[in-house]
Short mmCIF file of C-alpha atoms and ligand atoms in Angstrom, two decimals:
data_model
loop_
_atom_site.label_atom_id
_atom_site.label_comp_id
_atom_site.label_asym_id
_atom_site.label_seq_id
_atom_site.Cartn_x
_atom_site.Cartn_y
_atom_site.Cartn_z
CA UNK A 1 -12.15 0.86 -9.21
CA UNK A 2 -9.55 1.54 -6.72
CA UNK A 3 -9.09 -2.23 -5.45
CA UNK A 4 -8.19 -2.99 -9.14
CA UNK A 5 -5.32 -0.32 -9.36
CA UNK A 6 -3.50 -2.75 -6.87
CA UNK A 7 -3.34 -5.64 -9.32
CA UNK A 8 -2.97 -3.43 -12.38
CA UNK A 9 -0.15 -1.78 -11.07
CA UNK A 10 1.50 -4.96 -10.16
CA UNK A 11 0.87 -6.22 -13.64
CA UNK A 12 2.43 -3.28 -15.05
CA UNK A 13 5.59 -3.80 -13.02
CA UNK A 14 5.88 -7.49 -13.80
CA UNK A 15 4.89 -7.18 -17.55
CA UNK A 16 8.37 -6.46 -18.87
CA UNK A 17 9.88 -9.33 -16.87
CA UNK A 18 7.23 -11.80 -18.10
CA UNK A 19 7.64 -10.46 -21.80
CA UNK A 20 11.41 -11.23 -21.67
CA UNK A 21 10.77 -14.66 -20.21
CA UNK A 22 8.53 -15.36 -23.43
CA UNK A 23 5.20 -15.22 -21.42
CA UNK A 24 2.74 -12.81 -22.92
CA UNK A 25 -0.13 -13.45 -20.48
CA UNK A 26 0.66 -13.88 -16.94
CA UNK A 27 -1.32 -15.58 -14.26
CA UNK A 28 -1.82 -12.08 -12.52
CA UNK A 29 -2.92 -10.58 -15.94
CA UNK A 30 -5.58 -13.35 -15.98
CA UNK A 31 -6.52 -12.69 -12.41
CA UNK A 32 -6.69 -8.90 -13.05
CA UNK A 33 -8.88 -9.54 -16.17
CA UNK A 34 -11.25 -11.73 -14.11
CA UNK A 35 -11.14 -9.01 -11.40
CA UNK A 36 -12.14 -6.45 -13.86
CA UNK A 37 -14.98 -8.17 -15.57
CA UNK A 38 -18.32 -7.28 -13.99
CA UNK A 39 -18.63 -10.24 -11.54
CA UNK A 40 -21.63 -11.01 -9.26
CA UNK A 41 -19.20 -12.17 -6.36
CA UNK A 42 -19.34 -9.77 -3.39
CA UNK A 43 -16.49 -7.48 -3.10
CA UNK A 44 -15.38 -9.06 0.05
CA UNK A 45 -14.86 -12.55 -1.68
CA UNK A 46 -13.01 -11.20 -4.52
CA UNK A 47 -10.64 -9.32 -2.15
CA UNK A 48 -10.09 -12.34 -0.36
CA UNK A 49 -9.31 -14.44 -3.55
CA UNK A 50 -6.55 -12.03 -4.27
CA UNK A 51 -5.12 -12.15 -0.72
CA UNK A 52 -3.98 -15.52 0.48
CA UNK A 53 -1.89 -14.40 3.45
CA UNK A 54 -4.55 -11.97 4.62
CA UNK A 55 -6.96 -14.77 4.50
CA UNK A 56 -4.70 -17.02 6.74
CA UNK A 57 -3.86 -14.31 9.14
CA UNK A 58 -7.10 -12.50 10.25
CA UNK A 59 -6.78 -9.70 12.86
CA UNK A 60 -6.77 -11.19 16.36
CA UNK A 61 -9.72 -10.83 18.47
CA UNK A 62 -8.82 -7.62 19.99
CA UNK A 63 -7.51 -5.97 16.96
CA UNK A 64 -10.60 -4.03 15.31
CA UNK A 65 -11.46 -5.19 11.86
CA UNK A 66 -10.51 -2.87 9.23
CA UNK A 67 -13.42 -0.47 8.79
CA UNK A 68 -15.13 1.74 6.10
CA UNK A 69 -15.07 0.98 2.35
CA UNK A 70 -13.93 -2.35 0.85
CA UNK A 71 -10.33 -2.02 0.26
CA UNK A 72 -7.64 -4.25 -1.39
CA UNK A 73 -6.51 -6.70 1.31
CA UNK A 74 -2.94 -5.91 0.23
CA UNK A 75 -3.13 -2.21 -0.09
CA UNK A 76 0.24 -1.57 1.24
CA UNK A 77 1.68 -3.86 -1.45
CA UNK A 78 0.38 -2.04 -4.41
CA UNK A 79 2.58 -1.06 -7.05
CA UNK A 80 4.32 2.05 -8.35
CA UNK A 81 5.83 0.70 -6.11
CA UNK A 82 4.44 1.90 -3.45
CA UNK A 83 3.09 5.12 -2.16
CA UNK A 84 -0.52 4.59 -1.29
CA UNK A 85 -2.99 7.33 -1.63
CA UNK A 86 -4.09 8.31 1.92
CA UNK A 87 -7.66 7.32 1.11
CA UNK A 88 -6.53 3.68 0.19
CA UNK A 89 -4.89 2.81 3.50
CA UNK A 90 -6.59 0.32 5.62
CA UNK A 91 -7.83 1.44 8.75
CA UNK A 92 -7.47 -0.34 12.27
CA UNK A 93 -8.05 2.55 14.56
CA UNK A 94 -9.74 2.06 17.80
CA UNK A 95 -12.06 4.30 19.72
CA UNK A 96 -15.87 4.66 20.30
CA UNK A 97 -16.19 6.78 18.33
CA UNK A 98 -12.92 6.57 16.27
CA UNK A 99 -11.80 10.27 16.68
CA UNK A 100 -11.65 10.80 12.89
CA UNK A 101 -15.49 10.34 12.67
CA UNK A 102 -16.10 13.16 15.10
CA UNK A 103 -17.92 16.12 13.52
CA UNK A 104 -15.62 19.12 12.59
CA UNK A 105 -16.91 21.18 15.64
CA UNK A 106 -16.13 18.42 18.25
CA UNK A 107 -12.68 18.03 16.52
CA UNK A 108 -11.95 21.73 17.02
CA UNK A 109 -13.09 21.67 20.53
CA UNK A 110 -10.65 18.83 21.37
CA UNK A 111 -7.77 19.98 19.39
CA UNK A 112 -8.01 17.75 16.47
CA UNK A 113 -7.65 20.38 13.63
CA UNK A 114 -4.42 22.19 12.65
CA UNK A 115 -5.37 25.50 14.20
CA UNK A 116 -6.58 23.91 17.58
CA UNK A 117 -3.95 21.26 17.99
CA UNK A 118 -1.81 21.56 21.19
CA UNK A 119 0.88 19.09 22.35
CA UNK A 120 1.65 18.89 26.12
CA UNK A 121 5.22 17.52 27.02
CA UNK A 122 5.27 16.66 30.75
CA UNK A 123 7.33 14.78 33.17
CA UNK A 124 5.96 11.50 34.40
CA UNK A 125 4.50 12.21 37.99
CA UNK A 126 5.24 8.64 39.04
CA UNK A 127 8.75 8.44 37.72
CA UNK A 128 9.51 11.95 36.91
CA UNK A 129 12.35 12.92 34.50
CA UNK A 130 14.17 16.09 35.62
CA UNK A 131 13.15 18.87 33.21
CA UNK A 132 13.88 22.60 33.08
CA UNK A 133 10.45 23.21 31.53
CA UNK A 134 7.14 21.44 30.84
CA UNK A 135 5.15 22.35 27.76
CA UNK A 136 1.53 22.62 29.23
CA UNK A 137 -1.79 23.93 28.08
CA UNK A 138 -2.44 25.44 31.53
CA UNK A 139 0.43 27.89 31.39
CA UNK A 140 0.04 28.48 27.60
CA UNK A 141 3.37 26.71 26.51
CA UNK A 142 2.01 23.70 25.09
CA UNK A 143 3.33 23.33 21.35
CA UNK A 144 0.96 24.34 18.67
CA UNK A 145 0.90 23.55 14.95
CA UNK A 146 2.52 26.71 13.90
CA UNK A 147 5.35 26.02 16.43
CA UNK A 148 5.70 22.61 15.00
CA UNK A 149 6.03 23.83 11.51
CA UNK A 150 8.60 26.56 12.82
CA UNK A 151 10.68 23.72 13.95
CA UNK A 152 10.15 21.91 10.61
CA UNK A 153 11.73 24.80 8.87
CA UNK A 154 15.10 23.82 10.26
CA UNK A 155 14.60 20.13 11.24
CA UNK A 156 11.88 18.47 8.92
CA UNK A 157 12.64 15.17 7.48
CA UNK A 158 10.85 12.66 5.19
CA UNK A 159 11.13 8.96 4.63
CA UNK A 160 9.31 6.18 2.95
CA UNK A 161 7.95 3.43 5.09
CA UNK A 162 5.50 0.83 5.07
CA UNK A 163 2.81 0.89 7.90
CA UNK A 164 2.09 -2.67 8.98
CA UNK A 165 0.04 -3.87 11.78
CA UNK A 166 1.89 -6.58 14.01
CA UNK A 167 -1.43 -8.41 14.21
CA UNK A 168 -2.82 -8.11 10.75
CA UNK A 169 0.49 -9.05 9.06
CA UNK A 170 -0.12 -7.70 5.52
CA UNK A 171 0.85 -3.91 5.04
CA UNK A 172 -1.75 -1.26 5.58
CA UNK A 173 -0.36 1.22 3.23
CA UNK A 174 3.16 2.66 2.02
CA UNK A 175 3.74 6.28 2.87
CA UNK A 176 6.12 9.08 2.29
CA UNK A 177 5.89 10.54 5.89
CA UNK A 178 7.13 14.02 6.87
CA UNK A 179 7.52 15.77 10.11
CA UNK A 180 9.90 17.08 12.83
CA UNK A 181 12.24 14.71 14.78
CA UNK A 182 10.50 14.02 18.22
CA UNK A 183 13.87 14.76 19.84
CA UNK A 184 13.71 18.48 18.85
CA UNK A 185 10.45 18.73 20.98
CA UNK A 186 11.99 16.83 23.80
CA UNK A 187 14.91 19.19 23.97
CA UNK A 188 12.41 22.17 24.36
CA UNK A 189 11.90 20.80 27.88
CA UNK A 190 15.64 21.24 28.74
CA UNK A 191 15.84 17.67 30.24
CA UNK A 192 18.69 17.20 32.85
CA UNK A 193 18.59 13.64 34.12
CA UNK A 194 16.46 10.69 35.23
CA UNK A 195 15.13 10.31 31.60
CA UNK A 196 15.15 6.83 30.31
CA UNK A 197 12.02 6.42 28.38
CA UNK A 198 9.40 8.35 26.42
CA UNK A 199 5.81 7.40 26.28
CA UNK A 200 2.94 9.08 24.28
CA UNK A 201 -0.76 8.96 23.46
CA UNK A 202 -3.32 10.73 21.49
CA UNK A 203 -7.03 11.86 21.99
CA UNK A 204 -9.12 9.04 23.23
CA UNK A 205 -12.62 10.51 23.83
CA UNK A 206 -11.40 11.66 27.23
CA UNK A 207 -11.98 8.04 28.47
CA UNK A 208 -8.98 6.49 30.28
CA UNK A 209 -10.24 3.00 29.17
CA UNK A 210 -9.81 4.03 25.48
CA UNK A 211 -6.19 5.40 26.09
CA UNK A 212 -3.82 3.64 23.51
CA UNK A 213 -0.22 4.46 24.65
CA UNK A 214 3.04 3.49 23.17
CA UNK A 215 6.77 3.99 24.35
CA UNK A 216 10.40 4.14 23.21
CA UNK A 217 13.68 4.34 24.90
CA UNK A 218 15.03 7.89 25.05
CA UNK A 219 18.17 6.65 23.26
CA UNK A 220 16.13 5.70 20.18
CA UNK A 221 14.45 9.21 20.18
CA UNK A 222 17.82 11.19 20.69
CA UNK A 223 20.02 9.18 18.14
CA UNK A 224 19.19 7.05 14.98
CA UNK A 225 21.05 3.84 14.84
CA UNK A 226 22.87 2.96 11.54
CA UNK A 227 21.15 4.79 8.69
CA UNK A 228 17.65 4.84 10.01
CA UNK A 229 15.42 8.15 9.88
CA UNK A 230 14.47 9.65 13.14
CA UNK A 231 11.23 9.09 14.99
CA UNK A 232 9.01 11.92 13.97
CA UNK A 233 5.94 14.02 14.82
CA UNK A 234 4.33 13.70 11.50
CA UNK A 235 2.07 16.12 9.73
CA UNK A 236 2.36 15.26 6.06
CA UNK A 237 1.68 11.97 4.23
CA UNK A 238 2.77 11.87 0.33
CA UNK A 239 3.27 15.50 0.46
CA UNK A 240 -0.32 16.41 1.70
CA UNK A 241 -1.44 17.34 5.19
CA UNK A 242 -1.93 14.25 7.28
CA UNK A 243 -5.72 13.66 7.20
CA UNK A 244 -7.80 12.81 10.26
CA UNK A 245 -8.21 9.09 9.48
CA UNK A 246 -4.42 8.64 9.15
CA UNK A 247 -3.98 10.36 12.69
CA UNK A 248 -3.85 13.99 11.68
CA UNK A 249 -3.35 16.77 12.44
CA UNK A 250 -0.19 15.09 14.11
CA UNK A 251 0.91 11.50 14.70
CA UNK A 252 4.11 9.88 15.69
CA UNK A 253 5.76 7.82 13.12
CA UNK A 254 8.44 5.24 14.16
CA UNK A 255 10.44 4.21 10.99
CA UNK A 256 11.55 0.67 11.92
CA UNK A 257 8.50 -0.14 13.96
CA UNK A 258 5.20 -1.86 13.52
CA UNK A 259 2.10 0.36 13.43
CA UNK A 260 1.16 0.27 17.08
CA UNK A 261 4.15 2.57 17.89
CA UNK A 262 3.02 5.32 15.59
CA UNK A 263 0.38 6.84 17.83
CA UNK A 264 -2.35 8.90 15.85
CA UNK A 265 -4.04 12.12 17.06
CA UNK A 266 -1.12 12.77 19.19
CA UNK A 267 -1.84 15.03 22.34
CA UNK A 268 0.72 14.05 24.91
CA UNK A 269 4.47 13.11 25.39
CA UNK A 270 5.47 12.00 28.82
CA UNK A 271 9.17 11.89 29.76
CA UNK A 272 9.89 9.18 32.34
CA UNK A 273 12.55 7.55 34.43
CA UNK A 274 10.38 4.13 33.97
CA UNK A 275 13.06 1.51 32.79
CA UNK A 276 10.75 -0.59 30.63
CA UNK A 277 8.10 -0.51 28.01
CA UNK A 278 4.46 0.46 29.07
CA UNK A 279 2.61 0.19 25.86
CA UNK A 280 -0.96 -0.67 25.67
CA UNK A 281 -0.16 -3.13 23.04
CA UNK A 282 1.58 -5.38 25.55
CA UNK A 283 -1.60 -6.18 27.23
CA UNK A 284 -2.47 -8.31 24.23
CA UNK A 285 0.52 -10.57 24.48
CA UNK A 286 2.36 -8.57 21.78
CA UNK A 287 6.01 -8.27 21.58
CA UNK A 288 6.33 -4.48 21.64
CA UNK A 289 10.06 -4.45 21.20
CA UNK A 290 9.92 -6.02 17.58
CA UNK A 291 11.10 -4.20 14.66
CA UNK A 292 9.68 -4.84 10.94
CA UNK A 293 10.34 -8.39 9.69
CA UNK A 294 11.23 -9.26 6.11
CA UNK A 295 8.70 -11.67 4.30
CA UNK A 296 7.42 -12.32 0.97
CA UNK A 297 3.72 -13.00 -0.21
CA UNK A 298 2.15 -14.08 -3.45
CA UNK A 299 -0.27 -11.58 -4.70
CA UNK A 300 -2.25 -13.98 -7.06
CA UNK A 301 -1.93 -17.78 -7.22
CA UNK A 302 -1.36 -19.46 -10.65
CA UNK A 303 -5.11 -20.29 -11.02
CA UNK A 304 -5.29 -21.32 -14.58
CA UNK A 305 -2.09 -23.31 -15.19
CA UNK A 306 -1.93 -25.54 -18.12
CA UNK A 307 0.07 -28.72 -18.20
CA UNK A 308 3.61 -28.41 -19.86
CA UNK A 309 3.36 -24.57 -20.12
CA UNK A 310 5.55 -22.20 -17.85
CA UNK A 311 3.74 -20.65 -15.05
CA UNK A 312 4.11 -16.96 -14.00
CA UNK A 313 4.00 -16.13 -10.54
CA UNK A 314 4.66 -12.68 -8.78
CA UNK A 315 4.10 -10.95 -5.55
CA UNK A 316 5.73 -8.56 -3.07
CA UNK A 317 8.07 -8.65 -0.15
CA UNK A 318 8.19 -6.28 2.94
CA UNK A 319 11.69 -5.36 3.64
CA UNK A 320 12.40 -5.25 7.49
CA UNK A 321 15.36 -4.21 9.43
CA UNK A 322 17.55 -6.95 8.09
CA UNK A 323 17.08 -6.04 4.40
CA UNK A 324 16.35 -8.30 1.57
CA UNK A 325 18.77 -10.16 -0.64
CA UNK A 326 16.53 -12.44 -2.59
CA UNK A 327 13.02 -13.95 -2.86
CA UNK A 328 12.55 -17.63 -3.59
CA UNK A 329 9.72 -19.90 -4.71
CA UNK A 330 9.05 -23.60 -4.40
CA UNK A 331 6.41 -25.84 -5.89
CA UNK A 332 5.71 -29.38 -4.59
CA UNK A 333 2.95 -31.82 -5.45
CA UNK A 334 0.13 -31.25 -2.95
CA UNK A 335 -0.19 -34.89 -1.99
CA UNK A 336 3.64 -35.28 -1.31
CA UNK A 337 3.99 -35.58 2.46
CA UNK A 338 6.23 -32.95 4.13
CA UNK A 339 9.25 -34.35 5.78
CA UNK A 340 9.05 -34.47 9.48
CA UNK A 341 11.00 -31.91 11.60
CA UNK A 342 10.93 -29.06 8.85
CA UNK A 343 8.52 -26.55 9.97
CA UNK A 344 10.10 -23.79 8.07
CA UNK A 345 10.35 -25.61 4.67
CA UNK A 346 14.24 -25.62 4.68
CA UNK A 347 14.19 -28.75 2.40
CA UNK A 348 11.49 -27.54 -0.05
CA UNK A 349 12.88 -27.13 -3.70
CA UNK A 350 13.57 -23.32 -3.50
CA UNK A 351 14.50 -21.52 -6.65
CA UNK A 352 15.31 -17.87 -7.04
CA UNK A 353 12.66 -15.33 -8.29
CA UNK A 354 13.68 -11.93 -9.61
CA UNK A 355 13.53 -8.85 -7.74
CA UNK A 356 11.99 -5.98 -9.91
CA UNK A 357 13.79 -2.74 -10.16
CA UNK A 358 12.70 0.61 -8.57
CA UNK A 359 10.00 2.46 -10.63
CA UNK A 360 10.72 5.64 -12.56
CA UNK A 361 7.43 7.29 -11.86
CA UNK A 362 6.26 7.56 -8.37
CA UNK A 363 2.52 8.09 -8.64
CA UNK A 364 0.65 9.28 -5.56
CA UNK A 365 3.44 11.87 -5.30
CA UNK A 366 3.09 15.28 -6.90
CA UNK A 367 4.77 15.09 -10.25
CA UNK A 368 5.45 11.48 -9.73
CA UNK A 369 8.76 12.45 -8.05
CA UNK A 370 10.39 12.26 -4.73
CA UNK A 371 10.99 15.82 -3.16
CA UNK A 372 14.45 16.56 -2.63
CA UNK A 373 16.10 15.54 0.48
CA UNK A 374 14.22 12.51 1.05
CA UNK A 375 15.91 10.07 3.44
CA UNK A 376 17.45 7.22 1.33
CA UNK A 377 17.08 8.87 -2.07
CA UNK A 378 19.51 11.04 -3.85
CA UNK A 379 18.89 14.75 -5.02
CA UNK A 380 17.44 13.33 -8.37
CA UNK A 381 14.94 11.38 -6.49
CA UNK A 382 16.64 7.81 -7.29
CA UNK A 383 16.86 5.43 -4.40
CA UNK A 384 20.28 5.07 -3.04
CA UNK A 385 19.93 1.33 -2.49
CA UNK A 386 17.36 -1.07 -3.68
CA UNK A 387 15.40 -2.80 -2.46
CA UNK A 388 14.93 -0.29 0.37
CA UNK A 389 14.56 -1.31 3.75
CA UNK A 390 11.24 -0.54 5.58
CA UNK A 391 9.30 -0.58 2.29
CA UNK A 392 7.91 -3.04 -0.17
CA UNK A 393 9.57 -4.68 -3.04
CA UNK A 394 8.10 -6.59 -5.99
CA UNK A 395 9.12 -9.88 -7.35
CA UNK A 396 8.27 -12.16 -10.39
CA UNK A 397 9.32 -15.76 -11.47
CA UNK A 398 8.53 -18.19 -14.27
CA UNK A 399 8.12 -21.79 -13.23
CA UNK A 400 8.82 -24.63 -15.59
CA UNK A 401 5.84 -26.58 -16.96
CA UNK A 402 4.22 -29.15 -14.76
CA UNK A 403 2.36 -32.36 -15.28
CA UNK A 404 -1.54 -32.16 -14.54
CA UNK A 405 -2.25 -32.35 -10.87
CA UNK A 406 -2.46 -30.35 -7.66
CA UNK A 407 0.37 -28.46 -6.28
CA UNK A 408 1.38 -26.36 -3.46
CA UNK A 409 3.32 -22.86 -4.05
CA UNK A 410 5.29 -21.28 -1.36
CA UNK A 411 7.60 -18.04 -1.40
CA UNK A 412 10.14 -16.98 1.02
CA UNK A 413 12.68 -14.04 1.58
CA UNK A 414 16.38 -14.40 2.26
CA UNK A 415 17.28 -11.30 4.22
CA UNK A 416 20.45 -9.42 3.76
CA UNK A 417 21.95 -11.23 6.75
CA UNK A 418 21.31 -14.52 5.10
CA UNK A 419 18.33 -15.60 7.28
CA UNK A 420 15.59 -17.53 5.40
CA UNK A 421 11.87 -16.41 6.24
CA UNK A 422 10.39 -17.10 8.84
CA UNK A 423 13.73 -16.99 10.74
CA UNK A 424 15.34 -15.27 12.46
CA UNK A 425 12.31 -14.32 14.42
CA UNK A 426 9.62 -16.84 13.70
CA UNK A 427 7.08 -16.04 16.56
CA UNK A 428 3.55 -14.70 15.57
CA UNK A 429 3.21 -12.06 18.25
CA UNK A 430 6.47 -10.14 17.03
CA UNK A 431 4.91 -9.79 13.58
CA UNK A 432 3.78 -11.83 10.57
CA UNK A 433 6.72 -13.93 8.94
CA UNK A 434 4.95 -17.34 8.48
CA UNK A 435 5.46 -18.96 4.90
CA UNK A 436 2.11 -19.18 3.11
CA UNK A 437 1.09 -22.37 1.33
CA UNK A 438 -1.07 -21.86 -1.66
CA UNK A 439 -2.62 -24.70 -3.49
CA UNK A 440 -3.30 -24.55 -7.37
CA UNK A 441 -4.25 -26.99 -9.95
CA UNK A 442 -2.70 -27.66 -13.38
CA UNK A 443 -4.86 -29.01 -16.11
N1 MTE B 1 -4.29 6.98 19.03
C1 MTE B 1 -4.16 5.64 18.31
N2 MTE B 1 -3.00 5.60 17.49
C2 MTE B 1 -3.08 4.35 16.84
C3 MTE B 1 -3.83 3.26 17.02
C4 MTE B 1 -5.09 3.62 17.77
O1 MTE B 1 -5.89 2.79 17.82
N3 MTE B 1 -5.08 4.93 18.41
N4 MTE B 1 -3.76 2.15 16.37
C5 MTE B 1 -2.42 1.74 16.04
C6 MTE B 1 -2.04 0.56 15.35
S1 MTE B 1 -2.23 -0.94 16.16
C7 MTE B 1 -1.69 0.71 13.97
S2 MTE B 1 -1.47 -0.84 13.08
C8 MTE B 1 -1.53 1.82 13.19
C9 MTE B 1 -2.31 1.96 11.93
O2 MTE B 1 -1.97 3.16 11.13
P1 MTE B 1 -2.82 3.59 9.99
O3 MTE B 1 -4.20 3.71 10.62
O4 MTE B 1 -2.35 4.85 9.60
O5 MTE B 1 -2.81 2.51 8.94
O6 MTE B 1 -1.97 2.99 14.01
C10 MTE B 1 -1.57 2.98 15.34
N5 MTE B 1 -1.79 4.13 16.06
MO1 MO B 2 -1.84 -2.52 14.70
#
């Protein structure tokens, strides 16, 4: 059932738009009806059919395949608009075994429950920052969960953010993340000098080979550029305690970053004078200084288009650090050769799609409402800007009728700086931005 919520929600969001455009039945409506009819197709195939971009950008060799139950391939893009119930996130966690699969007793033993969790904050022995204090288990000063919540009473923040794996490309889930700014915990160590970077890691089965480490410049931790939320030690997702699969009891969440910066099952923060990144993720040729990109994707191709009849298409866009000004779509005959020297489809016949407004009811949150004092929302829970950076938006378009034949559909974003996708950062190892090409037939 859950997989269908994804398309159902999107259909609801796009329905008004298509009704106004004089289209009672949308391509997605048809796709959704097909999804819902009892079908013999294995769940995997159906998920793939609804997820063209996921199909084209599979996880790289080193990125573990999403585990557990079959989930919508574009879970993070689900409607309403966007908060994804914790259980519906896709999971790309590493670890043998993955820490959230450990029995409760073992999790208690290693500090992966709220009442046993301890965070050590240390100077890096190789490049030591000068600290007044370290927070250590040995001398009983490590931060515990009650101490973190105590800091939260004065400093807690919450913000909306899409969790996207740099290597998978399509979002894993949209969350309302809540926690204490990491800087509040850094300040507890009374740092004085030689502090240029912070690195941090979580529980990894006490096996150094399994350590998955990430890092940030200290400047990003101490100050928030422009109107970004702070880097947090997160303990709540969508208003509920962060569960073990999502990295609970405590994980880091870096608002503008891809998922690998948001370390789960956090146990250690290390303050260092090292001048460069030392992320585990760099070992896989990833660009570890890459903030979220803006890109658009189609949610369901116009599978049953009829000659001469308008064609409905719709999808979502991830809104990266450069914002989103519009989504465009282009349709060309499939057999028309592409001009040479145009790898980014700049010469395709682009037309504007419509960006859909913010929802009024935010399901997955208690009462369907944003809690007060959420970053980017006013006190009534209305977004201050739309679309919002670092989250998803939905879009829809009606294409004029076409003659029978085979066509290619593409969509792209124009970010708020005027860059057309996949620019300004077109390289794969800094995150997915490629324009997808979807063939469909008009009969
Ligand atoms: N400790 C730890 N944290 C981790 C990972 C991991 O393997 N171990 N994976 C990272 C990666 S690559 C991603 S994309 C995100 C995924 O977050 P999610 O599981 O909440 O969707 O977690 C990050 N945090
Ligand atoms: Mo990832």
